[in-house]
Short mmCIF file of C-alpha atoms in Angstrom, two decimals:
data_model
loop_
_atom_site.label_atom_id
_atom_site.label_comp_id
_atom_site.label_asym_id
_atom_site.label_seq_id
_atom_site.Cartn_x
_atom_site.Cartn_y
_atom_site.Cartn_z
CA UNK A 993 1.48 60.60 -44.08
CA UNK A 994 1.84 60.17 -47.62
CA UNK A 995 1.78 56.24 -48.17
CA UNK A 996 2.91 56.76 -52.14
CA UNK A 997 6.31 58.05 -51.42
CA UNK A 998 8.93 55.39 -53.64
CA UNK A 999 9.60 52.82 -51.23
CA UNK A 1000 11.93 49.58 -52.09
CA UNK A 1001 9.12 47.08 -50.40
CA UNK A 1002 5.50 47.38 -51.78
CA UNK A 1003 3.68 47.64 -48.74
CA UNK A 1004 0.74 49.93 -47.98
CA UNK A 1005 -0.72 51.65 -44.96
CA UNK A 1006 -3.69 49.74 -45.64
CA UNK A 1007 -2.22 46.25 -45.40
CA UNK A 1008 -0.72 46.85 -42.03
CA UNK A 1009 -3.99 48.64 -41.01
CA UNK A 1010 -6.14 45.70 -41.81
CA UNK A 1011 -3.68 43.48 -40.27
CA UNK A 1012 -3.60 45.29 -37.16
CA UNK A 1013 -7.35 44.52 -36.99
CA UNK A 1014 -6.55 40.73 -37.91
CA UNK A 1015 -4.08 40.68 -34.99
CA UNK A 1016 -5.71 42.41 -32.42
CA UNK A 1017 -8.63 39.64 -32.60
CA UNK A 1018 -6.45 37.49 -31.32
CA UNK A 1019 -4.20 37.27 -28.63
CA UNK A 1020 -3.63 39.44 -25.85
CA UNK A 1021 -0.17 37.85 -24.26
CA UNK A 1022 2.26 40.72 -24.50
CA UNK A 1023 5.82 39.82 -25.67
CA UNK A 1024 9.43 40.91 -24.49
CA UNK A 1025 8.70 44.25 -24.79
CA UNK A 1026 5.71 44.55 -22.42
CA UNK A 1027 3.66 46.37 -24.79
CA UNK A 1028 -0.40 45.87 -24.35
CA UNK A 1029 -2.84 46.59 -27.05
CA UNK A 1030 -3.95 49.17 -24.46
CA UNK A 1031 -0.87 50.94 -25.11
CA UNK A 1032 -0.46 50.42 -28.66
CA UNK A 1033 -4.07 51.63 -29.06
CA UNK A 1034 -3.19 54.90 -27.21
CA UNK A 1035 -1.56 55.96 -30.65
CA UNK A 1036 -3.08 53.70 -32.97
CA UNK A 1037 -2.43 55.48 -35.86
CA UNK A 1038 0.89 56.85 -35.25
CA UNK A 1039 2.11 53.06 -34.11
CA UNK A 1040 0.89 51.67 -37.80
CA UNK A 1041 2.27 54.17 -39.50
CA UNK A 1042 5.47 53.76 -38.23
CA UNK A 1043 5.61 50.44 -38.25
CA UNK A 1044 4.34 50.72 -42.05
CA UNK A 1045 7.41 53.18 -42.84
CA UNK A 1046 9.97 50.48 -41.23
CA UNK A 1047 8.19 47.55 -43.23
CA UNK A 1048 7.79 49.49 -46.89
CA UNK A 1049 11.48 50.88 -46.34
CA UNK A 1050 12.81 47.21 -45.90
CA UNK A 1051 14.25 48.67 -42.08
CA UNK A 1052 12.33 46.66 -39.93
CA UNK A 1053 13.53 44.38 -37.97
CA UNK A 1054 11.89 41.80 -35.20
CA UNK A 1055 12.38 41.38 -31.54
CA UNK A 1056 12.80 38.41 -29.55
CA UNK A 1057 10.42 36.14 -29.02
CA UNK A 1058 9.20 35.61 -25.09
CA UNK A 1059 9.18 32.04 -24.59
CA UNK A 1060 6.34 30.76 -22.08
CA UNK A 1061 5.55 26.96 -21.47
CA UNK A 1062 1.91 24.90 -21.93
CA UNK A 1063 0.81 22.12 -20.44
CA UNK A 1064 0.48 19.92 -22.98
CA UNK A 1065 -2.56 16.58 -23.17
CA UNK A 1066 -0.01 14.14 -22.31
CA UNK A 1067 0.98 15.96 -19.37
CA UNK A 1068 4.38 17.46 -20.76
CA UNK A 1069 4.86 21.05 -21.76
CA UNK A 1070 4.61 22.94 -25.11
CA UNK A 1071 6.87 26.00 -25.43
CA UNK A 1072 5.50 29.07 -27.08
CA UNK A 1073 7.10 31.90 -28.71
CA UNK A 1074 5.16 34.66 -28.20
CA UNK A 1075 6.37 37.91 -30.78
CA UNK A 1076 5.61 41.74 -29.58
CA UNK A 1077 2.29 42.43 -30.76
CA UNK A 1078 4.11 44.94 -33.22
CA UNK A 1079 6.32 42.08 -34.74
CA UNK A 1080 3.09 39.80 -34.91
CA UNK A 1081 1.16 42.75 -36.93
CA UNK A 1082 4.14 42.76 -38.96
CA UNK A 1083 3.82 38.78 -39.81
CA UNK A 1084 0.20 39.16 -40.36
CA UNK A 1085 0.78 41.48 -43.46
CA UNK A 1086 3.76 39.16 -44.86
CA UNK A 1087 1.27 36.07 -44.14
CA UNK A 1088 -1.89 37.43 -46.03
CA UNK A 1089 0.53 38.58 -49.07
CA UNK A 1090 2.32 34.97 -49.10
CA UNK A 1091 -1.15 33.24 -48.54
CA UNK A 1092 -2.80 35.22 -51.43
CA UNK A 1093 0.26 33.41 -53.64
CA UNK A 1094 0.57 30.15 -52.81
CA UNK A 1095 -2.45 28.83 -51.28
CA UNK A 1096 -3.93 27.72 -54.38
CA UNK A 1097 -0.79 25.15 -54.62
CA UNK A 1098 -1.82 23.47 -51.63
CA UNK A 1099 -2.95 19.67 -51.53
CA UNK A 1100 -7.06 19.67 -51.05
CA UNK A 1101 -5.67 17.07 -47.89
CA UNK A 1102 -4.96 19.72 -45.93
CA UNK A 1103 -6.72 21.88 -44.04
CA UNK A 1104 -5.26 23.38 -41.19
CA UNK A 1105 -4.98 27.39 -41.24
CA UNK A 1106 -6.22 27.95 -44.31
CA UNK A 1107 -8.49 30.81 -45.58
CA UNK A 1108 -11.48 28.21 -47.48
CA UNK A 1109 -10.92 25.18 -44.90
CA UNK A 1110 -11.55 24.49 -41.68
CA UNK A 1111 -11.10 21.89 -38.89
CA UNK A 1112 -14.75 20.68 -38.95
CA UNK A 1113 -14.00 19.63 -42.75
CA UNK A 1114 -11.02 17.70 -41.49
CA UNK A 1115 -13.37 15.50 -39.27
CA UNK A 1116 -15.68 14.68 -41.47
CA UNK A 1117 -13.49 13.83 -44.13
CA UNK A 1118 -11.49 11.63 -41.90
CA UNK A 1119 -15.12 10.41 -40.86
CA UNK A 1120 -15.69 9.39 -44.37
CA UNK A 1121 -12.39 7.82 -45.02
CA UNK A 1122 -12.45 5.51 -42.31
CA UNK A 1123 -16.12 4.50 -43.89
CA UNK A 1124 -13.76 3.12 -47.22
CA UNK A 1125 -10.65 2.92 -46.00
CA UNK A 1126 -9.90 -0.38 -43.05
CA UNK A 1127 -6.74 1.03 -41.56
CA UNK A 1128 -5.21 4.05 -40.37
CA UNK A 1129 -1.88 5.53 -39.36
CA UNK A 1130 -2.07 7.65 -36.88
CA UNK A 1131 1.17 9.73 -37.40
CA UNK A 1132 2.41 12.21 -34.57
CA UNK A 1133 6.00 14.12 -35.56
CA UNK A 1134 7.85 14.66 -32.60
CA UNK A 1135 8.60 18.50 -31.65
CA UNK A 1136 7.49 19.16 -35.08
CA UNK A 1137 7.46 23.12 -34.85
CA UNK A 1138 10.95 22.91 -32.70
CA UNK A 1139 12.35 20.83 -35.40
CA UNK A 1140 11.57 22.44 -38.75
CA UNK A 1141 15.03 22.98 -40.73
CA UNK A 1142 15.30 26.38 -42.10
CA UNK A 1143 17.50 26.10 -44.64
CA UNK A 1144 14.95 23.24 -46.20
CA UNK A 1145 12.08 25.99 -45.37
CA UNK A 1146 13.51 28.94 -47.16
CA UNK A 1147 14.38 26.28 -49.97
CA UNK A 1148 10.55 25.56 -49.83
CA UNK A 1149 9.67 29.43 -49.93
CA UNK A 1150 11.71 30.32 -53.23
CA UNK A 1151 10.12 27.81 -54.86
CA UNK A 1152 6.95 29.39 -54.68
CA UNK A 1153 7.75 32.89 -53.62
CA UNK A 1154 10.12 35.52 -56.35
CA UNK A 1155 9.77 38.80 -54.19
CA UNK A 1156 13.00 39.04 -52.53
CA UNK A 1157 11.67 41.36 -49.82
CA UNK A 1158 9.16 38.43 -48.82
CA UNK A 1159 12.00 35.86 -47.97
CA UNK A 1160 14.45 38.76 -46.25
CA UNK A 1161 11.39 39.07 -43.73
CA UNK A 1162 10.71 35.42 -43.52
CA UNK A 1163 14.53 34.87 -42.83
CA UNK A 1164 14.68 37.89 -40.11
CA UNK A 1165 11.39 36.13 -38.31
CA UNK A 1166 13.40 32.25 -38.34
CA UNK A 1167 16.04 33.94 -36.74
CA UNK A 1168 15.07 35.40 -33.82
CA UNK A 1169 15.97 35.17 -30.69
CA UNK A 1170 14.18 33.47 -27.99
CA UNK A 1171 13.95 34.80 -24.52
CA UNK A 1172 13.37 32.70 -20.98
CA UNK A 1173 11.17 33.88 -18.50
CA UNK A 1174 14.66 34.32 -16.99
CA UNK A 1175 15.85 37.00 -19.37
CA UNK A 1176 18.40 34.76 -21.47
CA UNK A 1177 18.55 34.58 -25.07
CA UNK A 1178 19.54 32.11 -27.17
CA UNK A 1179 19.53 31.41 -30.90
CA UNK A 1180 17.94 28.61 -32.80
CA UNK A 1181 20.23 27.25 -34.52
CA UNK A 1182 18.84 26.73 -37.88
CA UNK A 1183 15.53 25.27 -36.76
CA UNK A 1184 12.49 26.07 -35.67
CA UNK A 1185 9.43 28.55 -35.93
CA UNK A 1186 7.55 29.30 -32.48
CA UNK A 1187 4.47 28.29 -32.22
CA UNK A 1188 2.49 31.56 -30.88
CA UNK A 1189 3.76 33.59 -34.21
CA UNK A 1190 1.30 34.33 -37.40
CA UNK A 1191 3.15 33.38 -39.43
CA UNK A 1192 4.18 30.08 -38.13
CA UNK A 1193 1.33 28.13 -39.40
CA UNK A 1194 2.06 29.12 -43.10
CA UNK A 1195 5.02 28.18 -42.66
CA UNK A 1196 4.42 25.02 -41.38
CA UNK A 1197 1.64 24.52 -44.28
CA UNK A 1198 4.48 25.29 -46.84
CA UNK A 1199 6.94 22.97 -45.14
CA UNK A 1200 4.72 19.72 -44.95
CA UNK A 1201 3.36 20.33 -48.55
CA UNK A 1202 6.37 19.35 -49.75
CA UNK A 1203 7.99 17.09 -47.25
CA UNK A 1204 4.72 14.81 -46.69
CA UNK A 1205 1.46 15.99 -49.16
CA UNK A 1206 3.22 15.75 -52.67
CA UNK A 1207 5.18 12.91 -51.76
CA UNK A 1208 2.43 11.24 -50.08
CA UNK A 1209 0.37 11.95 -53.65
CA UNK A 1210 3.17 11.06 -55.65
CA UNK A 1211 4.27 7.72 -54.44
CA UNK A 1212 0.74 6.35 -52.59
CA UNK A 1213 -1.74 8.16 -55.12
CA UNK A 1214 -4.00 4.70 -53.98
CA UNK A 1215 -4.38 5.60 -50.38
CA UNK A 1216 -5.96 8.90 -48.62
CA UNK A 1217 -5.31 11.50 -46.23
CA UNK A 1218 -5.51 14.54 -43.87
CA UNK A 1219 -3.46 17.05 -42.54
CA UNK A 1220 -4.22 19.52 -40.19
CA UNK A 1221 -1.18 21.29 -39.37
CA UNK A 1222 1.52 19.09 -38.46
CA UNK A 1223 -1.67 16.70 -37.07
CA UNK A 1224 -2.02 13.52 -40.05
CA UNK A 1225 -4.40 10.58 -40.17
CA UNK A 1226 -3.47 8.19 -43.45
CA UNK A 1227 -5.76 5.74 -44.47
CA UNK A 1228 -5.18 2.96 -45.85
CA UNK A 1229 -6.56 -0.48 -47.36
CA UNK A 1230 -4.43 -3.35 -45.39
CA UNK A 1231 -2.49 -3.62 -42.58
CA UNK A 1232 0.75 -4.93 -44.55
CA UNK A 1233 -0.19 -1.28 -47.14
CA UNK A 1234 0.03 0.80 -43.93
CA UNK A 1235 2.98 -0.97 -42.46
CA UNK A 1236 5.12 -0.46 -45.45
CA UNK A 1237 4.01 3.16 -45.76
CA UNK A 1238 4.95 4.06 -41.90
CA UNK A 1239 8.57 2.83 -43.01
CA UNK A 1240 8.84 4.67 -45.99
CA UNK A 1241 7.58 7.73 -43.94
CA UNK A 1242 10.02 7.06 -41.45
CA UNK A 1243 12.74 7.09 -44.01
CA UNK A 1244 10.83 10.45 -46.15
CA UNK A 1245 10.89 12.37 -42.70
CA UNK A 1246 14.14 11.75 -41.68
CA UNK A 1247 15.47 12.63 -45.36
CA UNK A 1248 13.81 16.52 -43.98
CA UNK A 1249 15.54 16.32 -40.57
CA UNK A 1250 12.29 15.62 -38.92
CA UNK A 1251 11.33 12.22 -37.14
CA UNK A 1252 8.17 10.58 -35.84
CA UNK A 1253 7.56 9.68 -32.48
CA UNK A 1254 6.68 6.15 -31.98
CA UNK A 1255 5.47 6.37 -28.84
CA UNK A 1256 2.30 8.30 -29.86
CA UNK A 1257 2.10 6.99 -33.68
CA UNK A 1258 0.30 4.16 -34.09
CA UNK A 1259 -1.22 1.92 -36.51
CA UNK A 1260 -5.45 1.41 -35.95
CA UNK A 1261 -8.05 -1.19 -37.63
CA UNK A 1262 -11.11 0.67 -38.27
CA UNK A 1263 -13.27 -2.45 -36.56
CA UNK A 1264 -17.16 -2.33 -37.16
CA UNK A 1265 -19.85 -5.10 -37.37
CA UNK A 1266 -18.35 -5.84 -40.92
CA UNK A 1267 -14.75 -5.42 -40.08
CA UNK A 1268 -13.79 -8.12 -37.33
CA UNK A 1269 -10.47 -8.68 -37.57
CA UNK A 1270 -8.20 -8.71 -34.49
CA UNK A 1271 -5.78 -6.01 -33.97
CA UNK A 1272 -4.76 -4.42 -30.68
CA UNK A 1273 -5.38 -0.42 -31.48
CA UNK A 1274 -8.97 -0.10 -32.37
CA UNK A 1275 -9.05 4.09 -31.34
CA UNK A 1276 -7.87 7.10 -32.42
CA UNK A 1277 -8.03 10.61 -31.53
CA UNK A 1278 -7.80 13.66 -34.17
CA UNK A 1279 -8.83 17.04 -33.32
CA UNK A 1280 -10.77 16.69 -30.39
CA UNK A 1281 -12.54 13.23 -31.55
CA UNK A 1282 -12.41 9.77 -30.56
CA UNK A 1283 -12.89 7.64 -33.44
CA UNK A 1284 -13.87 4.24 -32.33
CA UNK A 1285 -16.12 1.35 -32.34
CA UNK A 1286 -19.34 2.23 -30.69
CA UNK A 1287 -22.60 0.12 -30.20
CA UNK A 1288 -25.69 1.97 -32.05
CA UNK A 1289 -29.38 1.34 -32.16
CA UNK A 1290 -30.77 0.18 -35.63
CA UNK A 1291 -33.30 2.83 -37.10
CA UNK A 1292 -35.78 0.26 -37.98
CA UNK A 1293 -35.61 -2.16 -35.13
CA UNK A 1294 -34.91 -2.46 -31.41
CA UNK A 1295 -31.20 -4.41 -32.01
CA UNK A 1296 -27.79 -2.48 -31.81
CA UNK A 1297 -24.42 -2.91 -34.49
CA UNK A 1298 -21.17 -2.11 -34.25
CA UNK A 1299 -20.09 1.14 -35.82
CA UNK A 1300 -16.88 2.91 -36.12
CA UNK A 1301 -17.56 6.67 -35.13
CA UNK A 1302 -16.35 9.77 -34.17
CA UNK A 1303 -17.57 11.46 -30.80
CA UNK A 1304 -16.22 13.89 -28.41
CA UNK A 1305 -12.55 12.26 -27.05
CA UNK A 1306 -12.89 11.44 -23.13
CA UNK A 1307 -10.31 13.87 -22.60
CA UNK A 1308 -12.07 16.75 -24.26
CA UNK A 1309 -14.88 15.78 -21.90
CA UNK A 1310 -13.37 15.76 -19.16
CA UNK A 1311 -11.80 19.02 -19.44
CA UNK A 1312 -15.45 20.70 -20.24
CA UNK A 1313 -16.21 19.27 -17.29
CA UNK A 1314 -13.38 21.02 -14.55
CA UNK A 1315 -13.76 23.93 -16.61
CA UNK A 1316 -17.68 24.17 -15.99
CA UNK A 1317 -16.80 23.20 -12.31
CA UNK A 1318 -14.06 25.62 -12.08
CA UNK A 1319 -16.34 28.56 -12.65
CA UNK A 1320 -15.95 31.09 -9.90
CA UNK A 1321 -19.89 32.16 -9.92
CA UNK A 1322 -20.62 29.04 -8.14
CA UNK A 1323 -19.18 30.49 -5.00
CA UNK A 1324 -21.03 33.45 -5.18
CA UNK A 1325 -24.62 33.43 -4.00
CA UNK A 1326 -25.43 36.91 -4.10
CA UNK A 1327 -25.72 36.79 -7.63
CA UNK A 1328 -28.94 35.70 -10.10
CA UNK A 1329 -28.69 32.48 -12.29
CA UNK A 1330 -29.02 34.57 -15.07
CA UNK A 1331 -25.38 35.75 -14.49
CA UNK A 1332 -24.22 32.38 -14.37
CA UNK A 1333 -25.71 31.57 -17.70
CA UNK A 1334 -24.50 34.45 -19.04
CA UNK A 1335 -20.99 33.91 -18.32
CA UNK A 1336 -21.14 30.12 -19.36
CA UNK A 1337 -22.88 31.57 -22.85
CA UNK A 1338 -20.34 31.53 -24.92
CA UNK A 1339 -18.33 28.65 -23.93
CA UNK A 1340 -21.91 26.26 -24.34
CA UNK A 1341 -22.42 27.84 -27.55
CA UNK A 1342 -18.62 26.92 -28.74
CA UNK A 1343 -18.69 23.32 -27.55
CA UNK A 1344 -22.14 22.49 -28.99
CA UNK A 1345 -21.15 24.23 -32.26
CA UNK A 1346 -17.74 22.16 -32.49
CA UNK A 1347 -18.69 19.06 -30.72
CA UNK A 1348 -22.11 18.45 -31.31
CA UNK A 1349 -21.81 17.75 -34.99
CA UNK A 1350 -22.05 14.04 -34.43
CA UNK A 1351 -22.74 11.56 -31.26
CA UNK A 1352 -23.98 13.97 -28.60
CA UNK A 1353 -24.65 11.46 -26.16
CA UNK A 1354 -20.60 12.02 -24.06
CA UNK A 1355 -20.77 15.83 -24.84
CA UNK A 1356 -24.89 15.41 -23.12
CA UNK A 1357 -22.87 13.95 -20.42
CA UNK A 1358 -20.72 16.51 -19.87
CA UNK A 1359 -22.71 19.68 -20.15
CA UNK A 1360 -24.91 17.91 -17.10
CA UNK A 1361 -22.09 19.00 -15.17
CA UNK A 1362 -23.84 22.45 -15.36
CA UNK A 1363 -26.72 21.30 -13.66
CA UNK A 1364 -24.70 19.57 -11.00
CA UNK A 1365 -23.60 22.48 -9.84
CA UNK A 1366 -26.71 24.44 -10.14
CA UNK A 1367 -28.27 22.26 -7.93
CA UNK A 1368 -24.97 22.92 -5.11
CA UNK A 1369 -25.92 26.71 -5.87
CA UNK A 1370 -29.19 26.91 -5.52
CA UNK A 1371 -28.99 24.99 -2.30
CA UNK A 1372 -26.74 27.63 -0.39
CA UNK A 1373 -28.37 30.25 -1.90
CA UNK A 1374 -31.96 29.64 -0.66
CA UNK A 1375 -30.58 27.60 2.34
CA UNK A 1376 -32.27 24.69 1.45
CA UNK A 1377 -31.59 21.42 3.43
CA UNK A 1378 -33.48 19.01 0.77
CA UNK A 1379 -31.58 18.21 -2.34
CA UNK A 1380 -34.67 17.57 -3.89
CA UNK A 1381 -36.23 21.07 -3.63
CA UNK A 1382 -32.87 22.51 -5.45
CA UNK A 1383 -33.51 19.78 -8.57
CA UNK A 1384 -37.62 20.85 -8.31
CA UNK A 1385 -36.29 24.88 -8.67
CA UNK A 1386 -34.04 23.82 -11.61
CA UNK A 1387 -36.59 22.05 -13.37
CA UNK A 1388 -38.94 25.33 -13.03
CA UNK A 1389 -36.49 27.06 -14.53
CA UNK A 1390 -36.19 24.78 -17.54
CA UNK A 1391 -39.57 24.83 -17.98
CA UNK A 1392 -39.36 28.30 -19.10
CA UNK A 1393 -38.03 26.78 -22.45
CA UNK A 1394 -42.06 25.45 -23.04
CA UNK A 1395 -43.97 28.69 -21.71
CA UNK A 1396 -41.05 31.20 -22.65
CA UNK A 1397 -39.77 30.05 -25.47
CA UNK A 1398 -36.37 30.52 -24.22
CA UNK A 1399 -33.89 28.63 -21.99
CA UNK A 1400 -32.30 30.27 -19.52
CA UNK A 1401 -28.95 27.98 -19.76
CA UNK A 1402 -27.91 27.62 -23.89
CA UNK A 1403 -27.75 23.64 -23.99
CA UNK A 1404 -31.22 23.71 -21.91
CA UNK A 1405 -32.71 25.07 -25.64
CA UNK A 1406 -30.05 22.90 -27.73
CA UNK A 1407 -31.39 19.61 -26.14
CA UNK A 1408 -28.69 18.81 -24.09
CA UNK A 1409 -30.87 19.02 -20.86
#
């Protein structure tokens, strides 16, 4: 297996190897073909290699995508494209080697999918701006990924991109086919990049940086704002400033062959105990938060104020809620509650980490749902009749946090009890 042998695309064993690793971190869905990582596993080595000779000789070429349906907040549905796991291993190695090139060109606005950002860095800043800035739009593109024209993409990719190899591989990947969960294919037509493939989110980076970043900085250097993904909050210092700006983004978006959706976009005033103007949208939701006007204590004094903050969205809380509820261990009362915790672990962990970076009071809210049904637990498991004598076991047990040290439940120890 001789990796040096002249090859027309300059791709090494090692780059699909580490992408294999990169890929098989993530998801487990299996496309058209069937294939599971069990099986590729089987023959790890052989299955890279081969699928290193295809890629270095310029020979490879991708499979349909399997298309498979979300639901989606609003109650609609998001399709997916979902590649074979070997076609996604083969994006991940085209992704790192475009990323290595051309992330440096990016606008420090966004940060979705990028190696040195991160969504928590989005919040905040968005956090900050609405701190200086009294208005925001609130943009949502309608079926942004569905939408995205390829010919303006691959325009997009040879400005920044020489390697000719790079954009034949880019080009087979935009043209795939897409497969029903009825076993039709059909062809895109020009536009589109499935959301469920590596290297969609590149793509869509490299798409918006020139139809909405540079513009934005080029024509509204005055106002701020961020992008994560296809997801953008503007902010800006009027209401007239951010009504002429949703125009001329209606106009700049339509000049791409994309379009906003009016129904979710919105224009929001950023209203606090210093900002009191009237205006109908006061709330606004970006990656999980609701940024609104909340009442807060004073640090020095008993009397509240009106701030303008960012907290857990209802709708986030909710769901941690059914999905607490949901749990199958609370039918089960043969087992200990250490099993319990342990298979909530790592989903309390992950919404404290995320969620409790600001207000914790909603997310405190929700995480009581675990004791909710601890108490429904430990009263069929022991039998008991009282209510009372379940909450009097529970509160033993978070005791243990004072003479153990340790809390049996995560958020018992985080201070979400």
């Amino acid at each position: 297996m001789n990796e040096h042998v002249t090859r027309t695309v300059p791709i090494t064993m090692k780059m699909v190897a580490d992408a294999y690793q990169k890929v098989k971190r993530g998801g487990k869905a299996a496309g058209i073909d069937g294939e599971s990582w069990k099986d590729f596993d089987a023959r790890a080595e052989d299955n890279v290699y081969v699928l290193w000779n295809r890629l270095s000789s310029g020979s490879y070429h991708p499979q349909a995508v399997k298309e498979t349906e979300i639901p989606k907040k609003d109650g609609s549905k998001r399709k997916l494209g979902i590649p074979t796991l070997r076609d996604r291993i083969a994006q991940c190695v085209i992704k790192d080697y475009i990323e290595k090139q051309i992330d440096h060109r990016f606008s420090e606005h966004s940060y979705g999918y990028r190696p040195m950002k991160s969504s928590k860095e989005a919040i905040e800043q968005v956090r900050q701006n609405c701190f200086r800035y009294d208005w925001v739009i609130d943009m949502d593109i309608e079926k942004f990924f569905d939408q995205i024209d390829h010919s303006l993409l691959m325009k997009a990719l040879e400005h920044v991109i020489e390697e000719k190899w790079v954009k034949m591989y880019v080009k087979r990947w935009l043209e795939m086919k897409v497969e029903t969960k009825e076993g039709r294919q059909y062809d895109r037509e020009g536009k589109g990049t499935p959301q469920g493939g590596v290297i969609s989110p590149l793509l869509a980076n490299l798409f918006l940086h020139y139809a909405m970043d540079k513009w934005l900085e080029k024509n509204y250097s005055e106002i701020s704002f961020v992008r994560y993904a296809d997801d953008m909050i503007i902010h800006c210092r009027s209401k007239e400033e951010a009504e002429a700006i949703l125009k001329a983004i209606q106009t700049r978006l339509e000049e791409v062959k994309l379009r906003l959706n009016m129904n979710k976009t919105k224009i929001v005033y950023c209203k606090d105990y210093k900002r009191k103007e009237t205006h109908q949208e006061v709330k606004f939701e970006f990656l999980g938060f609701s940024y609104q006007p909340r009442s807060r204590q004073s640090r020095n004094s008993q009397s509240t104020y009106l701030a303008f903050t960012a907290e857990i969205s209802q709708r986030n809380a909710s769901r941690i809620r059914e999905e607490i509820r949901k749990l199958k261990e609370w039918r089960d009362t043969t087992i200990e509650v250490e099993h319990i915790a342990a298979q909530l672990d790592s989903k309390l962990r992950g919404w404290i980490n995320y969620f409790g970076q600001y207000s914790k009071t909603q997310l405190r809210h929700s995480l009581r749902q675990v004791d909710r049904c601890l108490v429904k637990w430990v009263q069929k498991k022991y039998k008991l009749r009282s209510y009372g004598k379940a909450i009097k076991q529970i509160e033993e047990l978070k005791s243990k946090i004072k003479t153990e040290g340790r809390a049996i439940f995560y958020h018992w120890g985080a201070g979400y009890c």
